[in-house]
Coordinates of C-alpha atoms in Angstrom, one line a residue:
X1 CA 87.2 -4.4 -29.4
X2 CA 87.8 0.2 -28.7
X3 CA 87.7 1.0 -25.1
X4 CA 86.5 4.7 -24.2
X5 CA 90.0 6.8 -24.3
X6 CA 91.1 7.8 -20.7
X7 CA 90.4 11.6 -19.8
X8 CA 92.7 13.8 -20.9
X9 CA 95.0 15.2 -17.7
X10 CA 97.7 17.6 -16.6
X11 CA 99.6 19.5 -14.3
X12 CA 98.9 22.1 -11.9
X13 CA 101.4 23.8 -13.9
X14 CA 99.2 23.5 -16.8
X15 CA 96.1 24.1 -15.3
X16 CA 98.0 27.8 -13.9
X17 CA 99.9 28.9 -16.9
X18 CA 96.2 28.4 -18.9
X19 CA 93.9 30.7 -15.9
X20 CA 97.1 33.1 -16.9
X21 CA 96.2 33.2 -20.0
X22 CA 92.7 33.3 -20.2
X23 CA 92.9 36.5 -17.5
X24 CA 91.7 35.0 -14.1
X25 CA 93.3 36.0 -11.2
X26 CA 93.8 33.2 -9.0
X27 CA 95.2 32.3 -5.8
X28 CA 97.6 28.7 -5.4
X29 CA 96.9 26.9 -1.4
X30 CA 98.2 24.0 -0.6
X31 CA 101.0 21.4 -3.2
X32 CA 100.7 19.1 -5.7
X33 CA 100.3 15.6 -4.4
X34 CA 100.5 14.2 -8.2
X35 CA 101.7 14.9 -10.8
X36 CA 99.0 14.3 -13.1
X37 CA 94.7 15.8 -12.7
X38 CA 91.8 15.4 -14.7
X39 CA 88.3 17.3 -14.8
X40 CA 86.3 15.3 -12.7
X41 CA 82.1 15.2 -11.7
X42 CA 82.0 16.3 -7.9
X43 CA 78.8 13.0 -8.6
X44 CA 81.6 10.7 -8.9
X45 CA 84.3 12.2 -7.1
X46 CA 87.5 10.4 -7.7
X47 CA 91.2 11.1 -6.7
X48 CA 92.7 13.3 -8.7
X49 CA 90.7 15.7 -10.0
X50 CA 90.4 18.9 -10.6
X51 CA 86.5 20.0 -9.0
X52 CA 84.7 23.6 -8.7
X53 CA 83.2 24.3 -5.3
X54 CA 81.0 26.8 -5.6
X55 CA 78.9 28.5 -3.1
X56 CA 74.9 27.2 -2.4
X57 CA 76.5 24.0 -3.7
X58 CA 75.2 21.7 -0.1
X59 CA 77.7 19.3 1.6
X60 CA 80.7 18.1 -1.2
X61 CA 82.0 14.7 -1.0
X62 CA 85.5 14.3 0.5
X63 CA 87.7 15.1 -2.1
X64 CA 91.2 14.4 -2.2
X65 CA 94.7 14.4 -3.4
X66 CA 92.9 17.0 -6.3
X67 CA 92.7 20.8 -7.7
X68 CA 89.1 22.7 -6.7
X69 CA 88.8 25.9 -7.7
X70 CA 86.2 27.6 -5.1
X71 CA 86.3 31.2 -3.3
X72 CA 87.3 30.0 -0.2
X73 CA 91.0 28.5 0.8
X74 CA 89.9 26.7 2.9
X75 CA 91.9 23.2 1.7
X76 CA 88.4 21.0 2.0
X77 CA 90.1 17.6 1.9
X78 CA 93.9 16.1 2.4
X79 CA 96.7 16.4 -0.2
X80 CA 94.3 19.7 -2.2
X81 CA 95.9 22.2 -4.0
X82 CA 93.4 25.6 -3.8
X83 CA 93.3 27.4 -6.7
X84 CA 91.1 30.4 -5.0
X85 CA 88.9 32.2 -8.4
X86 CA 85.5 34.3 -8.6
X87 CA 83.1 32.3 -10.2
X88 CA 84.5 29.4 -10.0
X89 CA 81.9 27.2 -12.0
X90 CA 82.8 29.6 -14.2
X91 CA 86.6 29.5 -14.6
X92 CA 85.3 25.3 -14.1
X93 CA 83.7 25.6 -17.5
X94 CA 85.7 27.9 -19.6
X95 CA 88.8 25.9 -18.6
X96 CA 87.3 23.1 -19.4
X97 CA 86.6 24.7 -22.8
X98 CA 89.9 26.2 -23.7
X99 CA 91.6 22.2 -22.2
X100 CA 89.4 19.9 -23.2
X101 CA 86.9 20.3 -25.5
X102 CA 87.8 18.9 -29.2
X103 CA 87.8 22.5 -31.0
X104 CA 88.8 21.9 -34.9
X105 CA 86.2 22.8 -37.2
X106 CA 85.4 20.9 -39.5
X107 CA 83.9 22.2 -42.2
X108 CA 82.2 20.3 -46.1
X109 CA 79.4 18.5 -47.1
X110 CA 79.4 14.2 -45.9
X111 CA 78.6 12.7 -48.8
X112 CA 75.7 11.2 -47.7
X113 CA 74.7 14.0 -47.7
X114 CA 71.1 14.9 -49.9
X115 CA 71.7 19.0 -51.4
X116 CA 68.5 20.2 -52.9
X117 CA 70.0 22.2 -55.9
X118 CA 68.7 25.6 -53.8
X119 CA 70.4 25.1 -51.1
X120 CA 73.2 28.2 -50.7
X121 CA 75.4 25.9 -48.0
X122 CA 78.5 28.3 -47.3
X123 CA 82.0 26.1 -47.6
X124 CA 83.2 27.0 -44.2
X125 CA 79.5 25.6 -42.8
X126 CA 79.8 21.9 -42.5
X127 CA 76.6 19.3 -43.4
X128 CA 77.3 15.5 -41.9
X129 CA 76.8 12.1 -42.6
X130 CA 72.6 11.7 -44.3
X131 CA 71.4 14.9 -43.5
X132 CA 68.8 15.8 -46.5
X133 CA 68.3 19.6 -47.2
X134 CA 65.9 21.5 -49.2
X135 CA 65.7 24.5 -50.8
X136 CA 67.8 26.5 -47.3
X137 CA 70.8 28.6 -46.3
X138 CA 73.4 27.3 -44.6
X139 CA 75.7 30.3 -42.9
X140 CA 79.7 29.8 -42.4
X141 CA 80.7 27.3 -38.9
X142 CA 76.8 25.6 -39.1
X143 CA 77.9 22.2 -38.0
X144 CA 74.9 20.2 -39.1
X145 CA 75.7 16.5 -37.3
X146 CA 74.8 13.2 -38.7
X147 CA 70.7 12.4 -40.0
X148 CA 69.8 16.1 -39.5
X149 CA 66.7 17.6 -42.1
X150 CA 66.6 20.4 -42.4
X151 CA 63.4 22.0 -44.9
X152 CA 62.8 23.9 -47.0
X153 CA 62.4 28.5 -46.5
X154 CA 65.2 27.8 -43.3
X155 CA 67.7 29.5 -43.2
X156 CA 70.8 28.0 -40.3
X157 CA 73.2 31.3 -39.1
X158 CA 76.6 31.6 -38.2
X159 CA 78.0 29.5 -36.0
X160 CA 74.4 26.7 -35.3
X161 CA 75.0 23.7 -34.0
X162 CA 72.3 21.0 -34.7
X163 CA 72.8 17.5 -33.2
X164 CA 71.5 14.2 -34.7
X165 CA 67.6 13.4 -35.6
X166 CA 66.3 17.7 -35.4
X167 CA 64.4 18.7 -38.2
X168 CA 64.7 22.3 -38.3
X169 CA 61.3 23.6 -40.8
X170 CA 59.3 20.3 -40.1
X171 CA 55.1 21.5 -41.4
X172 CA 52.6 22.2 -39.1
X173 CA 49.0 21.3 -39.2
X174 CA 46.2 23.6 -38.9
X175 CA 42.9 22.4 -40.2
X176 CA 39.4 22.9 -39.6
X177 CA 35.6 21.3 -41.0
X178 CA 34.3 22.2 -43.5
X179 CA 30.1 21.9 -42.4
X180 CA 29.3 21.3 -45.8
X181 CA 31.4 18.6 -47.3
X182 CA 32.3 17.4 -44.0
X183 CA 35.9 17.4 -44.7
X184 CA 39.2 18.4 -42.8
X185 CA 40.2 21.7 -44.8
X186 CA 44.3 21.8 -44.5
X187 CA 45.7 25.4 -44.4
X188 CA 49.0 24.5 -46.6
X189 CA 52.1 25.6 -44.6
X190 CA 54.5 27.5 -46.0
X191 CA 55.7 30.5 -44.2
X192 CA 59.7 30.4 -42.9
X193 CA 61.9 28.8 -40.2
X194 CA 65.3 31.0 -38.8
X195 CA 67.4 29.3 -36.8
X196 CA 70.0 32.4 -35.4
X197 CA 73.7 32.9 -34.5
X198 CA 75.6 30.1 -32.1
X199 CA 72.8 28.6 -30.9
X200 CA 72.5 24.9 -29.9
X201 CA 69.9 22.1 -30.8
X202 CA 70.0 18.8 -29.3
X203 CA 69.2 15.3 -30.5
X204 CA 65.6 15.0 -31.6
X205 CA 64.6 19.2 -31.1
X206 CA 61.7 19.7 -33.9
X207 CA 60.8 23.2 -35.4
X208 CA 58.1 23.9 -37.1
X209 CA 58.2 26.6 -40.5
X210 CA 55.9 29.4 -39.7
X211 CA 51.8 28.7 -41.2
X212 CA 51.9 31.8 -44.0
X213 CA 54.3 34.1 -43.7
X214 CA 55.6 34.3 -40.3
X215 CA 59.0 32.9 -39.6
X216 CA 59.2 30.9 -37.0
X217 CA 62.7 32.2 -35.1
X218 CA 64.9 30.6 -32.0
X219 CA 67.2 33.6 -30.6
X220 CA 71.4 34.0 -30.5
X221 CA 72.8 31.9 -28.1
X222 CA 69.7 29.8 -27.5
X223 CA 70.5 26.5 -24.8
X224 CA 67.5 24.2 -26.9
X225 CA 67.8 20.5 -24.9
X226 CA 67.5 17.6 -26.2
X227 CA 63.8 16.5 -27.4
X228 CA 62.0 19.7 -27.5
X229 CA 59.3 21.0 -29.4
X230 CA 59.0 24.6 -30.9
X231 CA 55.8 25.1 -32.8
X232 CA 54.9 27.3 -36.4
X233 CA 55.1 31.4 -36.0
X234 CA 57.1 31.0 -32.3
X235 CA 59.5 33.5 -31.1
X236 CA 61.6 32.5 -29.0
X237 CA 64.6 35.5 -27.7
X238 CA 68.2 35.5 -27.6
X239 CA 70.1 33.5 -24.4
X240 CA 67.5 30.6 -23.7
X241 CA 67.5 27.9 -22.5
X242 CA 64.6 24.6 -22.8
X243 CA 66.0 21.7 -20.8
X244 CA 65.0 18.0 -22.2
X245 CA 61.5 17.3 -23.8
X246 CA 60.6 21.3 -23.4
X247 CA 57.0 22.2 -25.7
X248 CA 56.0 25.5 -27.1
X249 CA 52.3 25.7 -29.1
X250 CA 52.3 27.7 -32.3
X251 CA 53.4 31.6 -32.6
X252 CA 54.2 31.9 -29.2
X253 CA 56.2 34.9 -27.7
X254 CA 59.4 34.3 -25.3
X255 CA 61.4 37.3 -24.1
X256 CA 64.9 37.0 -24.0
X257 CA 66.9 35.0 -21.5
X258 CA 64.2 32.6 -20.0
X259 CA 64.9 28.8 -18.4
X260 CA 62.2 26.0 -19.7
X261 CA 62.4 23.7 -17.3
X262 CA 62.1 19.6 -18.9
X263 CA 58.6 18.3 -19.2
X264 CA 57.7 22.5 -19.8
X265 CA 54.6 23.1 -21.9
X266 CA 53.4 26.1 -23.4
X267 CA 49.8 27.0 -25.3
X268 CA 49.7 28.7 -28.1
X269 CA 50.0 32.8 -28.7
X270 CA 50.7 32.6 -25.1
X271 CA 53.1 36.0 -24.0
X272 CA 56.4 34.9 -22.1
X273 CA 57.9 38.2 -20.4
X274 CA 62.1 38.0 -20.3
X275 CA 64.3 35.8 -17.3
X276 CA 61.2 33.8 -17.1
X277 CA 62.4 30.7 -15.9
X278 CA 59.5 27.7 -16.0
X279 CA 59.9 25.2 -13.8
X280 CA 60.2 21.4 -14.8
X281 CA 56.8 19.8 -15.7
X282 CA 55.0 22.9 -15.8
X283 CA 52.0 24.1 -18.4
X284 CA 52.3 28.1 -19.0
X285 CA 48.7 28.5 -20.0
X286 CA 48.8 32.0 -19.2
X287 CA 50.6 35.1 -20.6
X288 CA 53.3 36.1 -17.7
X289 CA 53.4 40.0 -18.6
X290 CA 56.3 40.7 -15.1
X291 CA 59.6 40.0 -16.0
X292 CA 62.4 37.8 -14.2
X293 CA 58.5 35.3 -12.0
X294 CA 59.8 32.1 -11.5
X295 CA 56.3 30.3 -12.6
X296 CA 55.1 26.2 -11.1
X297 CA 53.0 23.8 -11.4
X298 CA 49.6 22.9 -13.7
X299 CA 48.6 25.3 -14.9
X300 CA 51.5 27.2 -14.3
X301 CA 51.5 30.1 -11.2
X302 CA 53.5 32.8 -10.7
X303 CA 55.6 31.2 -6.7
X304 CA 58.1 34.5 -7.0
X305 CA 60.7 36.3 -8.3
X306 CA 63.5 34.0 -10.1
X307 CA 66.5 35.0 -8.2
X308 CA 70.2 33.0 -8.6
X309 CA 69.7 30.9 -6.0
X310 CA 67.6 28.2 -8.0
X311 CA 68.3 24.4 -8.8
X312 CA 69.4 24.0 -11.9
X313 CA 69.0 27.2 -13.4
X314 CA 72.3 28.4 -14.6
X315 CA 73.2 31.6 -13.3
X316 CA 73.6 35.1 -14.4
X317 CA 76.8 36.6 -13.3
X318 CA 74.4 40.4 -13.9
X319 CA 72.6 40.0 -11.0

């Protein structure tokens, strides 16, 4: 039995050095009570951690013998070192990205993957175990985890990550009854799909191809979390974030930097303006024309302007 590897640990000096490498200004307060620290969560506080405290985070649990990134100088506990920085959450994420993320770039095609004859796979892309690629384009830096399916007419741009059991370019279903023959006539789905640069698709995500000549498009730098479904011909703007199990029907247009909470649903042919925040479980049935609104409920109604103090919504540094 293989036990999980212990978390990587770092000295205070290593953390400070990395901050300097990133060009982050900081002021240290306090003296380290131990030599090794690991990145840890406020949901499970333990001594010897590296934490961040941001304004509006509420009353944190007691933190001891740790490194704390925060804007204030209060030592906030026994034997802590405070690294006073601006935007502590951002700095914490950047530190983790630099110090613990697996930066090894995988390349090549796993021998169990099935690749169509007319696929164009860049040598600097990675196609994982048991992937199935029909006639499609996969560009440099794309990372397809195991059991991903990319169907014909799809383009996966640079540095896209697609996690296991997701499908890009799935076949949608559009049909009409023939009143004479009493037969359901199904329209062939012959459109396209494009996942633009730097986007992340979690596990069990389905993106349906356009119906005729449309291209279902997910913009640059989006995060589409696990279990989400995107219907045919939909256009998702840049830097949008979908929480788990979001369902977007066909021909929806979503502006840039929208956030959709877990389980949100959007009806077909709906337009949603940029920077809209859709609350968890909301059902959007009408156009949202004004940017920067928070909508909630079934059917979704405007609650207020969306601001940075919304719980669970990634913070913008521009507002």
